[in-house]
XYZ file of N, CA and C in Angstrom:
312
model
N 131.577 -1.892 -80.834
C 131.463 -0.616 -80.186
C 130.031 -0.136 -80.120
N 129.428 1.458 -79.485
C 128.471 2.032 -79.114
C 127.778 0.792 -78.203
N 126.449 2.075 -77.747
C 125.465 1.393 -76.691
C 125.147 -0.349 -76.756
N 124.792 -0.695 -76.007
C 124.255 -1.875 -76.019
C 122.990 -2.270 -74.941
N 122.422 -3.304 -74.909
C 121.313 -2.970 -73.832
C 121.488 -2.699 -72.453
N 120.890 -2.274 -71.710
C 120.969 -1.421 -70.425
C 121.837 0.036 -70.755
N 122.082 0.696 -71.855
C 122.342 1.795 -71.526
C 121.295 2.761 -71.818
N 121.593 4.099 -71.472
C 120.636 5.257 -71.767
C 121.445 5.941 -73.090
N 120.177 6.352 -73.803
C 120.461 6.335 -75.358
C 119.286 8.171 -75.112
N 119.931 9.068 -76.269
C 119.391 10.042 -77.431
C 119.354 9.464 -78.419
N 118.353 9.863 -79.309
C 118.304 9.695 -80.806
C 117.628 10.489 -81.397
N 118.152 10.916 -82.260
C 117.435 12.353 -82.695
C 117.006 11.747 -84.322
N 115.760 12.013 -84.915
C 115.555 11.730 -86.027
C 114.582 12.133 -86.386
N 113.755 11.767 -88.068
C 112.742 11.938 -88.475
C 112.053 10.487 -87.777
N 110.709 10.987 -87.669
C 109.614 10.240 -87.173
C 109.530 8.940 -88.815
N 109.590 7.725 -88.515
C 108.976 6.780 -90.575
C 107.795 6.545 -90.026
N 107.119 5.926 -88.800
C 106.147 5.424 -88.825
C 105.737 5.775 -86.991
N 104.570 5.941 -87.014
C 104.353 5.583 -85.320
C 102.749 4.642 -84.992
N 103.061 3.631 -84.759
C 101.807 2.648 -84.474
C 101.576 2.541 -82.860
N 100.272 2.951 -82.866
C 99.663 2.687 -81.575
C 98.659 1.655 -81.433
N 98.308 1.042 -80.278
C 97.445 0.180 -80.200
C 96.795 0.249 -78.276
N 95.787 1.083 -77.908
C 95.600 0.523 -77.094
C 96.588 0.928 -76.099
N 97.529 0.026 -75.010
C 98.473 0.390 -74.124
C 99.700 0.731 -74.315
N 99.777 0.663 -76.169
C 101.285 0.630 -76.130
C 101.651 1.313 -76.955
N 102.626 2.074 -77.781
C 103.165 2.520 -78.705
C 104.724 2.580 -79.348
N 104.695 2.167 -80.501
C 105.742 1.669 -81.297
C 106.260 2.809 -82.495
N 107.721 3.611 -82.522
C 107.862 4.553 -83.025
C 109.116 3.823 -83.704
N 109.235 4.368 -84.944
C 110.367 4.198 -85.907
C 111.208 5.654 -86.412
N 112.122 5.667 -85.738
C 113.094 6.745 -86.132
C 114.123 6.458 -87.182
N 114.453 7.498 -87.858
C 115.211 7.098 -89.030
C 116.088 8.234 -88.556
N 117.250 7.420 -87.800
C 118.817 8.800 -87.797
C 119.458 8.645 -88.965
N 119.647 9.535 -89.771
C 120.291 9.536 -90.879
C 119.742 9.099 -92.134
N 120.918 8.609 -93.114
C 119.630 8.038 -94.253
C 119.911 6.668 -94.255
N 120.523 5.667 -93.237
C 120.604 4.694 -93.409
C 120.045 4.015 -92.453
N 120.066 4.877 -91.041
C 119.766 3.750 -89.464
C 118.262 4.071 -88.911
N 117.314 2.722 -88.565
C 116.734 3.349 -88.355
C 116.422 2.459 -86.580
N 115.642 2.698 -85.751
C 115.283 1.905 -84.650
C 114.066 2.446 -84.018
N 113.877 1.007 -83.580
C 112.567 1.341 -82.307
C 112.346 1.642 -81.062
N 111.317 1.934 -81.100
C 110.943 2.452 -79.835
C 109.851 2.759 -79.059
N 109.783 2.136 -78.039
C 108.711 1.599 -77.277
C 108.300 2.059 -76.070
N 106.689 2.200 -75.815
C 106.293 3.019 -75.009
C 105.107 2.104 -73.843
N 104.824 1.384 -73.097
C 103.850 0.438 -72.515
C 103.007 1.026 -71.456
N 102.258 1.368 -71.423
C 100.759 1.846 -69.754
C 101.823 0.984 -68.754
N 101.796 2.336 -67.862
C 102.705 1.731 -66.576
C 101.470 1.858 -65.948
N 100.930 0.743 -65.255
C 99.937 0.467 -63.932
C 99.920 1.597 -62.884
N 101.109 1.590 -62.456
C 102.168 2.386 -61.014
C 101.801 3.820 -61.618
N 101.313 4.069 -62.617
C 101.352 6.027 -62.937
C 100.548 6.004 -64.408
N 99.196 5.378 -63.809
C 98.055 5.727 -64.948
C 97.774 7.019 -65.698
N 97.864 7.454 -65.159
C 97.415 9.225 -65.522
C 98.525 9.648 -66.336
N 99.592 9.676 -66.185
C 101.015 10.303 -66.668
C 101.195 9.112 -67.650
N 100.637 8.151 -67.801
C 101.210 6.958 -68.781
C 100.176 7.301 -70.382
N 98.822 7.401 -69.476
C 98.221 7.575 -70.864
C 98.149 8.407 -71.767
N 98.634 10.005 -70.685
C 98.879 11.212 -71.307
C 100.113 10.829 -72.308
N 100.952 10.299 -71.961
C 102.395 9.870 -72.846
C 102.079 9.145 -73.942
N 101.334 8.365 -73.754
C 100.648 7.422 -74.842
C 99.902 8.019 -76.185
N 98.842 8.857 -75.512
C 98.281 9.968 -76.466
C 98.940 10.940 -77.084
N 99.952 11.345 -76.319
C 101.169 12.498 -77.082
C 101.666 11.570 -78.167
N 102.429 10.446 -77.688
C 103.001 9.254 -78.732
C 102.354 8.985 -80.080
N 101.038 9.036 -79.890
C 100.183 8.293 -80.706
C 99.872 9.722 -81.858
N 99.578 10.774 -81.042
C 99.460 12.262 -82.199
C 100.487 12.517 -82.515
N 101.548 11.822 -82.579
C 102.764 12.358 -83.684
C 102.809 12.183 -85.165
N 103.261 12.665 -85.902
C 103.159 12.508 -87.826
C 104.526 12.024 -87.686
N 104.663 11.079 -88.720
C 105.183 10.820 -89.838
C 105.976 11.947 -90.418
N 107.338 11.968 -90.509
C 108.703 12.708 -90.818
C 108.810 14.047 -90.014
N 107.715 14.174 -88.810
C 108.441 14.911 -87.701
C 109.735 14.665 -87.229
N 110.607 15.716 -87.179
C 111.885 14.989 -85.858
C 111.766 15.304 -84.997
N 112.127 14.354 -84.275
C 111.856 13.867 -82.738
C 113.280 13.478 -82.009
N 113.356 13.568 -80.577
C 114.669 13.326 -79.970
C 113.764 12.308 -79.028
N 114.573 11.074 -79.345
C 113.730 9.908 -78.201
C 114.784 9.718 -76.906
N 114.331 9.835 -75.902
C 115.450 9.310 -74.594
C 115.173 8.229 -74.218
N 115.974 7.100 -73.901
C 115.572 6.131 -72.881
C 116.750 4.934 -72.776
N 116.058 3.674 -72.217
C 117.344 2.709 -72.012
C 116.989 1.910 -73.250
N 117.799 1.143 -73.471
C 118.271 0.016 -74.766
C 117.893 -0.955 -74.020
N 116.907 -2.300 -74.399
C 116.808 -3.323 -74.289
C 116.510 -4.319 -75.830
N 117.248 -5.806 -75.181
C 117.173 -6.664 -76.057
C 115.880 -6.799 -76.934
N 116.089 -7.319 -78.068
C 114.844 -7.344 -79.106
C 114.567 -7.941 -80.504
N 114.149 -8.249 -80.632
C 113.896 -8.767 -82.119
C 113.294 -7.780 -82.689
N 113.720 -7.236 -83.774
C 113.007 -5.829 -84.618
C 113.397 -6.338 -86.020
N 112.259 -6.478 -86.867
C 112.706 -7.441 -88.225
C 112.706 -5.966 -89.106
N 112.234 -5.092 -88.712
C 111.554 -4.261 -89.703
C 112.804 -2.928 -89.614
N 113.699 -2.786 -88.657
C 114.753 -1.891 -88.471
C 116.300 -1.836 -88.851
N 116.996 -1.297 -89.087
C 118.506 -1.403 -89.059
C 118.831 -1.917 -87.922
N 118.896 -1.171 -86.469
C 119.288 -1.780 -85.562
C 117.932 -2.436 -85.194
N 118.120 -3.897 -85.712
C 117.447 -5.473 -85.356
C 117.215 -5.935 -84.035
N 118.690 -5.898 -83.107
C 118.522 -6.834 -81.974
C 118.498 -5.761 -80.751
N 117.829 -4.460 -81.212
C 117.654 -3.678 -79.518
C 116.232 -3.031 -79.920
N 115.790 -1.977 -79.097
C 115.223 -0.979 -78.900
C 115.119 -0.227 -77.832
N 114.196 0.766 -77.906
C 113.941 1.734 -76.800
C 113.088 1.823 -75.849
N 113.442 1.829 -74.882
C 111.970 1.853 -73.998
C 111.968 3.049 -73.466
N 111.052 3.598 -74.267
C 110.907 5.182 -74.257
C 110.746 5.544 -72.491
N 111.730 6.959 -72.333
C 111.581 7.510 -71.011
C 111.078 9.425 -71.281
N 111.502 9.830 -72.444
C 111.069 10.857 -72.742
C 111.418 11.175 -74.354
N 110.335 11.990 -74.633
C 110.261 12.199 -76.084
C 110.298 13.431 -76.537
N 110.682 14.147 -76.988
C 110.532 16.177 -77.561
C 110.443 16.092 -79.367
N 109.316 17.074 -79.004
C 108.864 16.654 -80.719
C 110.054 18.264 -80.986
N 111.022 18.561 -81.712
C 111.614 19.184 -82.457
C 111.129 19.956 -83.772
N 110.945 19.078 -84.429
C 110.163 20.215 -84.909
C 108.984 19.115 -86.340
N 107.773 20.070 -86.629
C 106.514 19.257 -87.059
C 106.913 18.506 -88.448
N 106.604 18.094 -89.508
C 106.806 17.774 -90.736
C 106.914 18.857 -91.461
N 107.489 18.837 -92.487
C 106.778 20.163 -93.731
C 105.921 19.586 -94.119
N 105.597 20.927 -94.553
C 104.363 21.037 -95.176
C 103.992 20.456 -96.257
N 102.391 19.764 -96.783
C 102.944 18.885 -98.301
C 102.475 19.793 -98.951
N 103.299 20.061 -100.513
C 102.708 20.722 -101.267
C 101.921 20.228 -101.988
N 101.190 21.243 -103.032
C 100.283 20.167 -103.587
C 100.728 19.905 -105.532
Protein backbone atom coordinates (compact mmCIF):
# COMPACT_ATOMS: atom_id res chain seq x y z
CA UNK A 1 0.00 0.00 0.00
CA UNK A 2 0.58 4.10 -0.07
CA UNK A 3 2.36 6.21 -2.84
CA UNK A 4 4.72 4.79 -5.07
CA UNK A 5 6.77 6.46 -7.83
CA UNK A 6 5.00 8.82 -10.16
CA UNK A 7 2.69 9.98 -7.56
CA UNK A 8 2.33 13.48 -5.96
CA UNK A 9 3.23 13.30 -2.32
CA UNK A 10 2.93 16.04 1.09
CA UNK A 11 5.18 15.45 3.78
CA UNK A 12 5.19 17.36 6.57
CA UNK A 13 8.19 17.07 9.01
CA UNK A 14 11.16 18.23 10.94
CA UNK A 15 13.99 19.32 8.66
CA UNK A 16 17.50 16.19 10.00
CA UNK A 17 19.75 17.47 7.52
CA UNK A 18 19.78 19.75 4.30
CA UNK A 19 22.96 19.44 1.92
CA UNK A 20 23.54 21.66 -0.86
CA UNK A 21 26.05 21.62 -3.47
CA UNK A 22 26.17 23.94 -6.26
CA UNK A 23 22.92 22.95 -8.62
CA UNK A 24 21.34 20.79 -6.42
CA UNK A 25 19.86 20.23 -3.07
CA UNK A 26 19.23 17.24 -0.88
CA UNK A 27 16.74 17.51 2.20
CA UNK A 28 16.03 14.84 4.86
CA UNK A 29 12.69 14.94 6.54
CA UNK A 30 11.92 13.02 9.49
CA UNK A 31 7.80 12.40 9.59
CA UNK A 32 7.40 11.10 12.81
CA UNK A 33 9.92 9.41 15.03
CA UNK A 34 10.56 6.63 12.86
CA UNK A 35 10.25 7.64 8.86
CA UNK A 36 12.41 9.56 7.35
CA UNK A 37 12.92 10.51 3.26
CA UNK A 38 14.47 12.48 0.63
CA UNK A 39 14.26 15.03 -1.22
CA UNK A 40 15.49 16.55 -4.12
CA UNK A 41 15.82 19.76 -5.75
CA UNK A 42 18.12 20.14 -9.40
CA UNK A 43 18.80 23.90 -11.54
CA UNK A 44 16.18 23.56 -14.18
CA UNK A 45 18.01 25.14 -17.40
CA UNK A 46 14.23 26.02 -18.84
CA UNK A 47 13.70 28.60 -15.57
CA UNK A 48 17.16 29.82 -14.31
CA UNK A 49 16.07 32.59 -12.27
CA UNK A 50 13.14 30.81 -10.36
CA UNK A 51 15.47 27.62 -10.01
CA UNK A 52 18.25 29.30 -8.23
CA UNK A 53 16.03 31.40 -6.09
CA UNK A 54 14.55 27.79 -4.95
CA UNK A 55 17.89 26.50 -4.51
CA UNK A 56 19.02 29.33 -2.18
CA UNK A 57 15.71 29.20 -0.16
CA UNK A 58 16.55 25.22 0.02
CA UNK A 59 19.95 25.67 1.00
CA UNK A 60 19.03 28.56 4.06
CA UNK A 61 16.95 26.14 5.78
CA UNK A 62 18.08 24.77 9.55
CA UNK A 63 18.11 21.69 10.78
CA UNK A 64 14.77 20.59 12.90
CA UNK A 65 12.70 23.29 11.14
CA UNK A 66 9.31 21.76 9.94
CA UNK A 67 8.77 21.90 6.67
CA UNK A 68 5.84 20.59 4.30
CA UNK A 69 7.68 19.21 1.07
CA UNK A 70 5.33 18.79 -2.19
CA UNK A 71 6.23 16.91 -5.15
CA UNK A 72 6.29 13.59 -7.28
CA UNK A 73 7.95 10.24 -5.98
CA UNK A 74 10.62 8.86 -8.10
CA UNK A 75 12.70 5.68 -8.03
CA UNK A 76 15.97 5.71 -5.91
CA UNK A 77 18.54 4.37 -4.02
CA UNK A 78 18.64 6.31 -0.57
CA UNK A 79 21.01 4.25 1.84
CA UNK A 80 20.82 6.83 4.47
CA UNK A 81 16.67 6.94 4.83
CA UNK A 82 13.72 4.80 6.00
CA UNK A 83 12.03 5.08 2.83
CA UNK A 84 15.27 3.60 0.75
CA UNK A 85 13.90 2.95 -2.74
CA UNK A 86 12.06 6.52 -3.55
CA UNK A 87 12.34 10.17 -3.14
CA UNK A 88 11.18 13.56 -3.89
CA UNK A 89 11.63 15.70 -6.53
CA UNK A 90 10.85 18.70 -4.90
CA UNK A 91 7.94 20.94 -6.62
CA UNK A 92 7.26 23.18 -3.61
CA UNK A 93 8.43 23.65 -0.14
CA UNK A 94 6.72 25.94 3.01
CA UNK A 95 8.93 26.37 5.83
CA UNK A 96 6.13 25.99 8.83
CA UNK A 97 7.63 26.91 11.30
CA UNK A 98 11.74 27.83 12.34
CA UNK A 99 13.62 25.47 14.94
CA UNK A 100 13.51 26.33 18.67
CA UNK A 101 15.47 28.03 20.07
CA UNK A 102 18.82 26.41 21.68
CA UNK A 103 19.15 27.01 25.11
CA UNK A 104 22.16 27.41 26.63
Amino acid sequence: GGPGPGDEVVVRGRLATVRGKGSSAFLVVRAGSLHTVQAVFFRDASYPRQSKEMLSALQSLTEESVVEVEGRLQPAEVLSCSQDGVEIAISKVRLVSPPPPQLP
